[in-house]
Backbone as numpy.savetxt, mean C-alpha at the origin, in Angstrom:
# Nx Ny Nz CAx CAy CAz Cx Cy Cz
-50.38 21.66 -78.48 -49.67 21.82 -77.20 -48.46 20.91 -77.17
-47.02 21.38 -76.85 -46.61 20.92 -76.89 -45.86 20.12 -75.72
-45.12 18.82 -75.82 -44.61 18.01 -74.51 -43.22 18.12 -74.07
-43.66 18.69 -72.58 -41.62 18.87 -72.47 -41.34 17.33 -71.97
-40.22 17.57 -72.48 -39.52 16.37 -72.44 -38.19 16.10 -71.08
-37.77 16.12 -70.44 -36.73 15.58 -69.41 -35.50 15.99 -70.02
-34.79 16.97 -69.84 -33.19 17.48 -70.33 -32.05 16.14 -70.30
-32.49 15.04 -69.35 -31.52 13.65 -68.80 -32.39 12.60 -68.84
-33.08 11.84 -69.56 -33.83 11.46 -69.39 -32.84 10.00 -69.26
-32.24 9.50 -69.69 -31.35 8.33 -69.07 -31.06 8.58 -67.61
-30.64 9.64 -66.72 -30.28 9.90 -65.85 -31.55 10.00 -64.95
-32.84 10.37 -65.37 -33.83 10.37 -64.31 -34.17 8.98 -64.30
-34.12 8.21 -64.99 -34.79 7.06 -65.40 -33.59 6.01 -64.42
-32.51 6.15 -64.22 -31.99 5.41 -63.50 -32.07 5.91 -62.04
-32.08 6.82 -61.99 -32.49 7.30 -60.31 -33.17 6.28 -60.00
-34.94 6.22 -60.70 -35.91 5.17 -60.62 -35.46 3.93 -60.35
-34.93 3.56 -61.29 -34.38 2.03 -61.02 -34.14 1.31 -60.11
-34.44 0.31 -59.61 -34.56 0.03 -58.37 -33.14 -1.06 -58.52
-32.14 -0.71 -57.39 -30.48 -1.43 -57.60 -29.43 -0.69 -58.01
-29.97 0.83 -58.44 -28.88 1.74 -58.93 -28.70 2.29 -57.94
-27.27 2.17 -57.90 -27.06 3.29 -56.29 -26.48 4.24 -56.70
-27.67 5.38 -55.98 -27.40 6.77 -55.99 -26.11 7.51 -55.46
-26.00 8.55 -55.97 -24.48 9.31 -55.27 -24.77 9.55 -54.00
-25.63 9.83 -53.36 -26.34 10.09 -51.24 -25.56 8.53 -51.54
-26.34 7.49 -51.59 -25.68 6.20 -51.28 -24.29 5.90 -51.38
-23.87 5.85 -52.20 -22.08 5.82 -52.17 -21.30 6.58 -51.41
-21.75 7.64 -50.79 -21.46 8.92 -49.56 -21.68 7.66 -48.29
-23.01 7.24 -48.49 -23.04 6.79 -47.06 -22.18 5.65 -46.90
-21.96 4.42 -48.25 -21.44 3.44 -47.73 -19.67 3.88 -47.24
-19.16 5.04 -48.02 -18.43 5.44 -48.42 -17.39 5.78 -46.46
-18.92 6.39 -45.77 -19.15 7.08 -44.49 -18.59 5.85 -43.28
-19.88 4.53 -44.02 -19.81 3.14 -43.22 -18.09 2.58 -43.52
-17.74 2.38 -44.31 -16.18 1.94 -44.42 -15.39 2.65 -43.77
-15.24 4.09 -43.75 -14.20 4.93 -43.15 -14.52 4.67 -41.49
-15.47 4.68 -40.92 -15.97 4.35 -39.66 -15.80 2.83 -39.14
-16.02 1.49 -40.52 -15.24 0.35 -39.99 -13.83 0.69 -39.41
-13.26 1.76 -40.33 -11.62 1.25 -40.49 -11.30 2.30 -38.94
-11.99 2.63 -38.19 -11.66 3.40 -37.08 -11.98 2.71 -36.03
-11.59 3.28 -34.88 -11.93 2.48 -33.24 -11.28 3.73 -32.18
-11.70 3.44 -31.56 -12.35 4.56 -30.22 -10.80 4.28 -29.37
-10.43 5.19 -28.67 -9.06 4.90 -27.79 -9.08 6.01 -26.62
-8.97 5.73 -25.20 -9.35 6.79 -23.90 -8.03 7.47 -23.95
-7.77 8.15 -23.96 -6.26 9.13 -23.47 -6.86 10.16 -22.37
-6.48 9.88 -21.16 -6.56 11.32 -20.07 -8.34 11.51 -19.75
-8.88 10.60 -20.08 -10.22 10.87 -19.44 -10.76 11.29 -20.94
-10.20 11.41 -21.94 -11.23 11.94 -23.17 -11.58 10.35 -24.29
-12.21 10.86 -25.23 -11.84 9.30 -26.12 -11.89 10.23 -27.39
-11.38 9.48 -28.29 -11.08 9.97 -29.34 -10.88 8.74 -30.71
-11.36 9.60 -31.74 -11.25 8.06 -33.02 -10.25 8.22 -33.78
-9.27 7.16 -33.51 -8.21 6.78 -34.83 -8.30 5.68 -35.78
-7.56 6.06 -36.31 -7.50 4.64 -37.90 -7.22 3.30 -36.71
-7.83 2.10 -37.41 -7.48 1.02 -36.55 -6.39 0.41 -36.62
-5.59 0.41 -38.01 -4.48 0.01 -37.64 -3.15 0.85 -36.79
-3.68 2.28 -36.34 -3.14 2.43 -35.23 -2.79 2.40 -34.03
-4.03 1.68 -33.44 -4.71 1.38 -32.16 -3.38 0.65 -31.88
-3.09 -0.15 -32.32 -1.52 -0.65 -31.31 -0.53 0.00 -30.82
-0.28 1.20 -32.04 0.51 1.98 -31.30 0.61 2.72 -30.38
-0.93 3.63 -30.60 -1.22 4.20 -29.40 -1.36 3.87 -28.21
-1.05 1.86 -28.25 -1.86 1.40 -27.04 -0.21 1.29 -26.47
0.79 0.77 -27.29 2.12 0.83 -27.21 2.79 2.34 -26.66
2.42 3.11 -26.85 3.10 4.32 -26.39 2.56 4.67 -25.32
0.96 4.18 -25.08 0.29 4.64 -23.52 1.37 3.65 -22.64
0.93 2.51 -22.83 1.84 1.69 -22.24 3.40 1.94 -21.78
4.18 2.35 -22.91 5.14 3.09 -22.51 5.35 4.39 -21.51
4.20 5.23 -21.48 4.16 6.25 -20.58 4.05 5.78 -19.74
3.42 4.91 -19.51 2.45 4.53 -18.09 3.87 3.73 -17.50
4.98 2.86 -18.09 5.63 2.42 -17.48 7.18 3.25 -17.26
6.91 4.18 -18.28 8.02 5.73 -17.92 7.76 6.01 -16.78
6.55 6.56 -16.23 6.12 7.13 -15.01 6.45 6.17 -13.75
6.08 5.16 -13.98 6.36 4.18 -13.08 7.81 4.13 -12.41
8.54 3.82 -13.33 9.75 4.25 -13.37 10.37 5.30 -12.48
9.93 6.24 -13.67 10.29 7.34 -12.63 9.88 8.06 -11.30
8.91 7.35 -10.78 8.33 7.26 -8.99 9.32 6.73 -8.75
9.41 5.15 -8.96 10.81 4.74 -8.32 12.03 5.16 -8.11
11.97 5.78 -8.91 13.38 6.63 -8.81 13.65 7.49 -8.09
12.18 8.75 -7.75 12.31 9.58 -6.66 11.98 8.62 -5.73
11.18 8.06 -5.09 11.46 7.22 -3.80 12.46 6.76 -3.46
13.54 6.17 -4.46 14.78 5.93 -4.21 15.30 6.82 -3.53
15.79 7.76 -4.60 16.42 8.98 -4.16 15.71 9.77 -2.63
14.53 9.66 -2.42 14.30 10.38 -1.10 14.51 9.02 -0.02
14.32 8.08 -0.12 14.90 7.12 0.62 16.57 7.19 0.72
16.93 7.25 -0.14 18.92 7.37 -0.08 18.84 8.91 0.59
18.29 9.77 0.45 18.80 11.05 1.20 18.15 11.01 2.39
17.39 10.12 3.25 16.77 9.63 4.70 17.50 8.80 4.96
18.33 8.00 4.08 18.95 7.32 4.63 20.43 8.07 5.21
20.74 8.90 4.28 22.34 9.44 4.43 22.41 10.63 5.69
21.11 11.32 5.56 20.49 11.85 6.88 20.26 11.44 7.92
19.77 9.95 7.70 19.55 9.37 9.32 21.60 8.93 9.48
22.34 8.53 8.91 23.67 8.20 8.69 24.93 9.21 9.59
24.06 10.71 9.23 24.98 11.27 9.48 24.22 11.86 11.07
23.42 11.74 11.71 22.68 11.85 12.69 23.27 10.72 13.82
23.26 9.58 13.16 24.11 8.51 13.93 25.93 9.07 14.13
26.11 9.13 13.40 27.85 9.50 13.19 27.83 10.70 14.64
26.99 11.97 14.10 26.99 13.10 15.59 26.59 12.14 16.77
25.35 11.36 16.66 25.30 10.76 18.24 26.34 10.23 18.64
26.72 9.87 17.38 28.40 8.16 18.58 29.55 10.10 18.93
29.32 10.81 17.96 30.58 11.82 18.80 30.05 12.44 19.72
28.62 12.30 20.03 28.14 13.46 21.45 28.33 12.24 22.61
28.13 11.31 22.10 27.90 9.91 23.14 29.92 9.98 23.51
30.95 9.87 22.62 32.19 9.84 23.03 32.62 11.12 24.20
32.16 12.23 23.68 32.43 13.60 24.31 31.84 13.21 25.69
30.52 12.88 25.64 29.93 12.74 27.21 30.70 12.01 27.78
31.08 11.13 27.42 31.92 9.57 28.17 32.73 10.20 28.53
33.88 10.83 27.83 35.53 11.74 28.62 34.62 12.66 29.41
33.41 13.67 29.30 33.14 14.32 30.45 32.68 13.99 31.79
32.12 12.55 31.28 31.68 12.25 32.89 32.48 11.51 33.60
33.54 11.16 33.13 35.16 10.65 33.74 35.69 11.45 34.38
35.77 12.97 33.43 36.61 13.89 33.85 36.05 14.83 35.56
34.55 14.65 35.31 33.94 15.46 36.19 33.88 14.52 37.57
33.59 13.06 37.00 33.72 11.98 37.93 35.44 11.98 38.96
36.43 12.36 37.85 37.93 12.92 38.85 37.65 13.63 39.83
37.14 14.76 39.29 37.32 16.10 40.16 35.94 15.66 41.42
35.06 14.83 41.08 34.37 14.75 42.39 34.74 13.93 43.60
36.03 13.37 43.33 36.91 12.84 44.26 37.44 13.80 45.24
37.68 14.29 44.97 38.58 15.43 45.65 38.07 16.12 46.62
39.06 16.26 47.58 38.60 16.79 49.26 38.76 18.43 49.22
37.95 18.70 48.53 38.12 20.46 47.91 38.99 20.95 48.97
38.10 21.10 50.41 38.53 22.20 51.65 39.49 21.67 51.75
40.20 20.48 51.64 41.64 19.85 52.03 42.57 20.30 51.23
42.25 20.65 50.15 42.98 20.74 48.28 43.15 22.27 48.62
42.56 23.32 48.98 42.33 24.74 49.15 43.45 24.86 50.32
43.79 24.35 50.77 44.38 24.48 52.41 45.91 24.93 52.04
45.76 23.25 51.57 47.14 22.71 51.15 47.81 23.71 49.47
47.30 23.55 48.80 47.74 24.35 47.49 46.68 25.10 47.27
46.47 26.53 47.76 45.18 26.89 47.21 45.55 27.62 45.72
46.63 28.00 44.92 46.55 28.44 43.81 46.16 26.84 42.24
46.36 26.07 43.45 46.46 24.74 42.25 44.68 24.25 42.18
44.22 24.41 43.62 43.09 24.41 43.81 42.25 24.60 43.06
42.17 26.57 43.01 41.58 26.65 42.53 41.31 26.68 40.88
42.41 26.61 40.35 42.54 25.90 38.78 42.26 24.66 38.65
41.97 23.92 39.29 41.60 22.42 39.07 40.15 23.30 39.62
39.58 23.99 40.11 37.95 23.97 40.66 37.39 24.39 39.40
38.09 25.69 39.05 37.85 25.95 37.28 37.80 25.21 36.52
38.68 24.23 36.32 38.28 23.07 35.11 36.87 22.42 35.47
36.80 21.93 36.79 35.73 21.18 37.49 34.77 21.40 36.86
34.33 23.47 37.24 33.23 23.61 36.91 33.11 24.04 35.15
34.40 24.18 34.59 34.07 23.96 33.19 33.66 22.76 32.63
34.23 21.43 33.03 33.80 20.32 32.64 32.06 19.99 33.01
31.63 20.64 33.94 30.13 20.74 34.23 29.63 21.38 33.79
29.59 22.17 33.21 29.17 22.88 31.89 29.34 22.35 30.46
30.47 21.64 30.37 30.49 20.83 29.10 29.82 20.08 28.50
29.38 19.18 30.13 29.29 17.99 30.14 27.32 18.29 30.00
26.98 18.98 30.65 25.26 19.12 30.60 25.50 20.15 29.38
26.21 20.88 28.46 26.19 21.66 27.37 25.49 20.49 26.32
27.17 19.11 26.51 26.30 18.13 25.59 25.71 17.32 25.53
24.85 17.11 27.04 23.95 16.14 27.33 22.75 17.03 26.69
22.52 18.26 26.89 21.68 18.84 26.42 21.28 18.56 24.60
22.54 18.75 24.14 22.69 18.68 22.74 22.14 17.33 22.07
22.47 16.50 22.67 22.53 14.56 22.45 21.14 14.72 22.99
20.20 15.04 23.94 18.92 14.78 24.02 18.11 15.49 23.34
18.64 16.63 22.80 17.58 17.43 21.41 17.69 16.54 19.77
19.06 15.93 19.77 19.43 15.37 18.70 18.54 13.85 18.67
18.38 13.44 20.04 17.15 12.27 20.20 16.14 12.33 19.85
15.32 13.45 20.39 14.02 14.07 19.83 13.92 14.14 19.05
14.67 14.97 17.91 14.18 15.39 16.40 14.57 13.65 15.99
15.26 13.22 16.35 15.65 11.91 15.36 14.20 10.97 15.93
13.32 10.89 16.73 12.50 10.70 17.17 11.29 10.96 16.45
11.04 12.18 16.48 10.16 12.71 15.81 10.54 12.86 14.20
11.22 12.97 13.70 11.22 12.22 12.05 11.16 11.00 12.01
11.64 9.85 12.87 11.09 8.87 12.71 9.65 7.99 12.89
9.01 9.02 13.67 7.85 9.35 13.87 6.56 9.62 12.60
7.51 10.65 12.07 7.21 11.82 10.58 7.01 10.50 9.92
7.97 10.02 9.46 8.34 8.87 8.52 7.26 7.77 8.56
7.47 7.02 9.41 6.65 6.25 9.84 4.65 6.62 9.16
4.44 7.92 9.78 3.30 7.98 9.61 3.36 8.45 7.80
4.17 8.60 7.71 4.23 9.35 5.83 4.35 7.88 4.97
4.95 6.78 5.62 5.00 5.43 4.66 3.76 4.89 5.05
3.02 4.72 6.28 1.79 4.18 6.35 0.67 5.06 5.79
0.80 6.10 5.93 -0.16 7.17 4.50 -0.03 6.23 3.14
1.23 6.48 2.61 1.41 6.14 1.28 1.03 4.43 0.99
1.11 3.86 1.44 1.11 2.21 1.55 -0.84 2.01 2.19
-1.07 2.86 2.79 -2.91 2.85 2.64 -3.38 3.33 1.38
-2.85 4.25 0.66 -3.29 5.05 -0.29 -3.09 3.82 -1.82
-1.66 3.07 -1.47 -1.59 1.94 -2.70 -2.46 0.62 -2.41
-2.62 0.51 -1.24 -3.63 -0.89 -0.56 -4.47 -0.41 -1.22
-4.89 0.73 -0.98 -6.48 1.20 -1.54 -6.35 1.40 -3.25
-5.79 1.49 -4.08 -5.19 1.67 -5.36 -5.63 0.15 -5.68
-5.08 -0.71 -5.06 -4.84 -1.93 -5.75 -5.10 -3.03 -5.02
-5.65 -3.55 -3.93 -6.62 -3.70 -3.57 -8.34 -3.55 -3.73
-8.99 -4.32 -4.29 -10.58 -4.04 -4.24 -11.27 -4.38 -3.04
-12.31 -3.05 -2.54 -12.99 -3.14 -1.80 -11.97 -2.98 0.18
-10.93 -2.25 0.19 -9.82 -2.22 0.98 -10.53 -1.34 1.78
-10.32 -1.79 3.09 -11.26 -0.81 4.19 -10.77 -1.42 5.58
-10.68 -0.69 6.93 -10.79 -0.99 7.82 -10.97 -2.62 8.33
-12.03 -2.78 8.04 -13.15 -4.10 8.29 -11.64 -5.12 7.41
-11.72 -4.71 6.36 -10.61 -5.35 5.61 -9.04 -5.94 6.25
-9.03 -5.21 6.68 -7.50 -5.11 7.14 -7.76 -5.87 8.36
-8.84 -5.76 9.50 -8.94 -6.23 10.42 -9.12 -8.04 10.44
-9.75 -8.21 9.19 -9.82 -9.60 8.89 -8.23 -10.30 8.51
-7.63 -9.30 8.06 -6.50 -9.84 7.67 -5.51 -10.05 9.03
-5.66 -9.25 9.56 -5.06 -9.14 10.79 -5.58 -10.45 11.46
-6.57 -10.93 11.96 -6.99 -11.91 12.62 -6.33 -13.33 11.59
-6.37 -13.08 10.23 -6.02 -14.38 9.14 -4.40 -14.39 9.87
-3.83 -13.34 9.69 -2.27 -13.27 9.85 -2.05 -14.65 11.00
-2.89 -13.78 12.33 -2.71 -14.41 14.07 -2.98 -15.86 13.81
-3.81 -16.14 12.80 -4.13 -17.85 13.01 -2.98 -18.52 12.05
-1.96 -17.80 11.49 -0.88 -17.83 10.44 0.34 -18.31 11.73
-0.09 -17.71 12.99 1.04 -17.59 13.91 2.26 -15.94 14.14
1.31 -15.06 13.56 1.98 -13.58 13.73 1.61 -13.44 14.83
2.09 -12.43 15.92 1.45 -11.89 16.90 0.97 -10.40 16.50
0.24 -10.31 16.65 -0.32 -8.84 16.90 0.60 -7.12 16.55
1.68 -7.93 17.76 3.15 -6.86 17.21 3.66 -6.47 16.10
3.98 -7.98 15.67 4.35 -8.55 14.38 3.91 -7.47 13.23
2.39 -8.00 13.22 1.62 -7.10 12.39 0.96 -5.88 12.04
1.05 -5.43 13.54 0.92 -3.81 13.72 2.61 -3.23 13.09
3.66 -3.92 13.35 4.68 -3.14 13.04 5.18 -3.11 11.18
3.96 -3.89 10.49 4.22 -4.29 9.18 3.78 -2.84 8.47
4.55 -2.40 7.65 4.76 -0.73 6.97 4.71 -0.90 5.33
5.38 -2.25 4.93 5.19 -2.47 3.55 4.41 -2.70 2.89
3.63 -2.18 1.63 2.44 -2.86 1.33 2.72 -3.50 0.80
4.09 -4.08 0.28 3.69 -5.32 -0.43 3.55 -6.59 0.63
3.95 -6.33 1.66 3.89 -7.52 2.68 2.14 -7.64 3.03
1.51 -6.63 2.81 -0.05 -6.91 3.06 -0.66 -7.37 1.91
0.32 -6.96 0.75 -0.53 -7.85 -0.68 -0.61 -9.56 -0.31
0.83 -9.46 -0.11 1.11 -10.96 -0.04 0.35 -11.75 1.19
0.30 -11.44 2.18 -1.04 -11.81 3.34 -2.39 -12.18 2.79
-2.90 -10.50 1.78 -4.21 -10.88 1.15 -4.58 -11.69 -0.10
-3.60 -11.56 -0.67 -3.46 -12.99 -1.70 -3.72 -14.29 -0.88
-3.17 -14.46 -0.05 -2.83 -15.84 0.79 -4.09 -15.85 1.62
-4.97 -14.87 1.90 -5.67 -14.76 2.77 -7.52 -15.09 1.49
-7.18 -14.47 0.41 -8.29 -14.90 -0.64 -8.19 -16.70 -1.46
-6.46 -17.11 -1.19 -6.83 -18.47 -1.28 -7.10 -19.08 -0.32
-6.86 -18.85 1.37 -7.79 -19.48 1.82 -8.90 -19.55 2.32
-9.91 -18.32 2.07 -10.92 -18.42 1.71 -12.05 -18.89 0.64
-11.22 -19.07 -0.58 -11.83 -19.60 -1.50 -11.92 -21.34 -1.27
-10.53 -21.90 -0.55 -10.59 -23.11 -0.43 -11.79 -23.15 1.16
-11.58 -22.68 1.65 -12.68 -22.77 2.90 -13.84 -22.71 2.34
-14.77 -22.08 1.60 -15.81 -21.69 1.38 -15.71 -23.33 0.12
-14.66 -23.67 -0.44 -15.15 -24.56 -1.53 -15.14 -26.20 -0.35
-14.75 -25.70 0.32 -14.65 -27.36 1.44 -16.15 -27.43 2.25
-16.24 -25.98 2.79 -17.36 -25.76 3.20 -18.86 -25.95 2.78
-18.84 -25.79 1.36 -19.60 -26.35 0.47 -20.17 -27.71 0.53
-18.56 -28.49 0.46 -18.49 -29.98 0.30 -19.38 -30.25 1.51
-18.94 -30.27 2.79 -19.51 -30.16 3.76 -21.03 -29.95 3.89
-21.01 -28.88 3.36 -22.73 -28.04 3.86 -23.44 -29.59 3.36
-23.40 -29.87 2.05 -23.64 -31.39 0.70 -23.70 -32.00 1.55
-22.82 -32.77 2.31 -22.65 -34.53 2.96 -23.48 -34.01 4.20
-23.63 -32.65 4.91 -24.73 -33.03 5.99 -26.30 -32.82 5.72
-26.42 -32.34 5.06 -27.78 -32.06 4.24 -28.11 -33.39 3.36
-27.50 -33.88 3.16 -27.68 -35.44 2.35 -27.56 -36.43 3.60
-26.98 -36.30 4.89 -27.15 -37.44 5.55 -27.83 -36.98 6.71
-28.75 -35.70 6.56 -29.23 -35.20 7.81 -30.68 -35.92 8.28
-30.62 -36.17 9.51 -32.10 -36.99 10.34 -33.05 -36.16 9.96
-34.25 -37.26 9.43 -35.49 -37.16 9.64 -36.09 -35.90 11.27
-36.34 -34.67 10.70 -36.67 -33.96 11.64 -38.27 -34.29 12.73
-38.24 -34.34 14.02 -38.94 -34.72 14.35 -40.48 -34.11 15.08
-41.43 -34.57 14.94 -42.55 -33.67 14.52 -42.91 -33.25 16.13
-42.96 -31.64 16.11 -42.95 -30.81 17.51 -41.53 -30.23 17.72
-40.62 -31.19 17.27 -38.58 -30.58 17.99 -38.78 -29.24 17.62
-37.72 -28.75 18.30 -37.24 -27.31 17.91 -36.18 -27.94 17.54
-35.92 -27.47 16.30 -34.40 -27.60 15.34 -34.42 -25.66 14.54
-32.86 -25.95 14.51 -32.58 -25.25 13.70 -31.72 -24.90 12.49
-32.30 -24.34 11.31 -31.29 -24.96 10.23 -30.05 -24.76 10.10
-29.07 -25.61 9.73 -27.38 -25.30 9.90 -27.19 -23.84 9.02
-26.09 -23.40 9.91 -25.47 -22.01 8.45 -24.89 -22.21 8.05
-24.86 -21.59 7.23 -23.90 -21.81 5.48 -22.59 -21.25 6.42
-21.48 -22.86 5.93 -20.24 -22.28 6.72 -19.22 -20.83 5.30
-19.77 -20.86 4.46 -19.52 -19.73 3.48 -19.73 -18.50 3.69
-20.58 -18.01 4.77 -20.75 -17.14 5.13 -20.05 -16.42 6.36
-19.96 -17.56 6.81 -18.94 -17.15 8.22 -17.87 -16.57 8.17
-17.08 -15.56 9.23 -16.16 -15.23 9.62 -14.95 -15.82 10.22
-14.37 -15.10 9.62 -12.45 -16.17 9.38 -12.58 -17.47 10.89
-12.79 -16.39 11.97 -13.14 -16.88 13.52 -14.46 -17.83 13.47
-15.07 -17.27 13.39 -16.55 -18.47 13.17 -15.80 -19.68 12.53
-15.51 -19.44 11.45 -15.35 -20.92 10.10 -14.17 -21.72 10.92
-13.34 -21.26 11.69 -12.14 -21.56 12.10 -12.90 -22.95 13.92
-13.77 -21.61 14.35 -14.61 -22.21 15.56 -15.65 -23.53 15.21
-16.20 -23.32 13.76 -17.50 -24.37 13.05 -16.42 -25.62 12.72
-15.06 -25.12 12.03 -14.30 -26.37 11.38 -13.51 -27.57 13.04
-13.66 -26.69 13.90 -12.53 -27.28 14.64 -14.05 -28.23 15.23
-15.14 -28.13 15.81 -16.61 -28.71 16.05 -16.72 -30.09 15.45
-16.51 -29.73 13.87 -16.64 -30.70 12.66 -15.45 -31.55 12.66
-14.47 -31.07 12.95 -12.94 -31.75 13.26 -13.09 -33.04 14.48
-13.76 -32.40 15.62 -13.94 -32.83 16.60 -15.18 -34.42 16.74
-16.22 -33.92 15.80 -16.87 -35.06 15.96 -16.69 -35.77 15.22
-15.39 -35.76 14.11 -15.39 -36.93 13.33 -14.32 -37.67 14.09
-13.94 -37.39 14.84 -12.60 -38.34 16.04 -13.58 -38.87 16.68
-14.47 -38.64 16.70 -15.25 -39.29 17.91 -15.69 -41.08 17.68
């Protein structure tokens, strides 16, 4: 009987070998390197894998879009701001000429209401009544363009109106963009931070810019952070020098002035202010 023998027998025999790496193996490490040399990058809500030494560029050209776009918002806001502006411009220019026209009409009509008509009719009645004709043309003129000048009020009224509510849209919509946690409750705190700033109320209801509310809430998170870090200090030195509580009292434990409201911390500090004069 005879023995088959292995067609590769060097080649099966190293398979065996324990340290020879197989061709599957050199695939995989092959798999692991190409996958070091990559990294993950978000474009538009998707992600996707590029070589890594690209990742800068791509991060360079997002960057660039992102500040193209930017850009170019500014630019239409410009531009629709310069054409509200040249619109509200030329709206002013018609009022000062409806406002001049009225002025010579109510002079002119103000003449003719001098006049002793039945006396004027007597005496010259062909002159009369051509001066009564102008009279009552100038009274017609004159409420033609009072009429005109108080419609031209309105609409300039009501776009400023328009406006108004279209920049406080847009300027809630970027508070809320860039701003964390921006809400009602939010704004209302700021509003009260402003009043103890010395704004009145007016002041700050009539504020339209958001960057003027960034700059409030910036100013308004350092001084809360310094309040809450003084407050701290505080909470420490009375809790370290606080009396022996006495057995039966009703006591109750101090609150954390960190927790308090702009008004509270403002009402707790002026207390604490107060009994150290004492």
């Amino acid at each position: 009987m005879e023995t088959e023998t292995p067609t590769n027998p060097v080649e099966d025999a190293d398979a065996c070998l324990p340290g020879v790496e197989t061709e599957a193996d050199g695939a995989d490490d092959l798999r692991e390197t190409l996958e070091d040399l990559e990294t993950e990058i978000e474009h538009d809500g998707q992600v996707y894998r590029v070589p890594q030494a690209l990742k800068g560029a791509f991060l360079r050209h997002a960057d660039y879009t992102r500040k193209t776009q930017e850009v170019a918002e500014q630019r239409r806001a410009l531009e629709t701001e310069r054409r509200a502006a040249a619109e509200r411009a030329e709206l002013e220019r018609a009022h000062a000429a409806d406002y001049g026209r009225l002025a010579a009409l109510d002079a002119a009509v103000a003449d003719y209401e001098d006049y002793d008509w039945d006396l004027w009719f007597r005496q010259n009645p062909e002159q009369a009544q051509a001066d009564w004709a102008r009279f009552q043309q100038a009274q017609g003129l004159r409420a033609e363009v009072g009429a005109q000048l108080h419609a031209r009020q309105r609409f300039s009224t009501l776009e400023a109106q328009r406006d108004h509510a279209t920049r406080l849209e847009q300027g809630h919509a970027e508070l809320a963009r860039d701003i964390e946690d921006w809400s009602p409750a939010l704004a209302r705190e700021l509003a009260v931070f402003g009043q103890s700033l010395g704004f009145s109320a007016e002041e700050l209801n009539a504020v339209v810019d958001p960057r003027a509310v960034k700059v409030l809430h910036a100013a308004w998170r350092g001084a809360k952070a310094l309040r809450q870090e003084t407050a701290g200090r505080e909470l420490e030195r009375a809790q370290a020098f606080r009396p022996v509580r006495q057995v039966g009292g009703a006591a109750s434990a101090p609150r954390d002035p960190a927790r308090m409201s702009t008004a509270e911390w403002m009402r707790w500090r002026s207390e604490q202010t107060r009994r150290k004069a004492r």
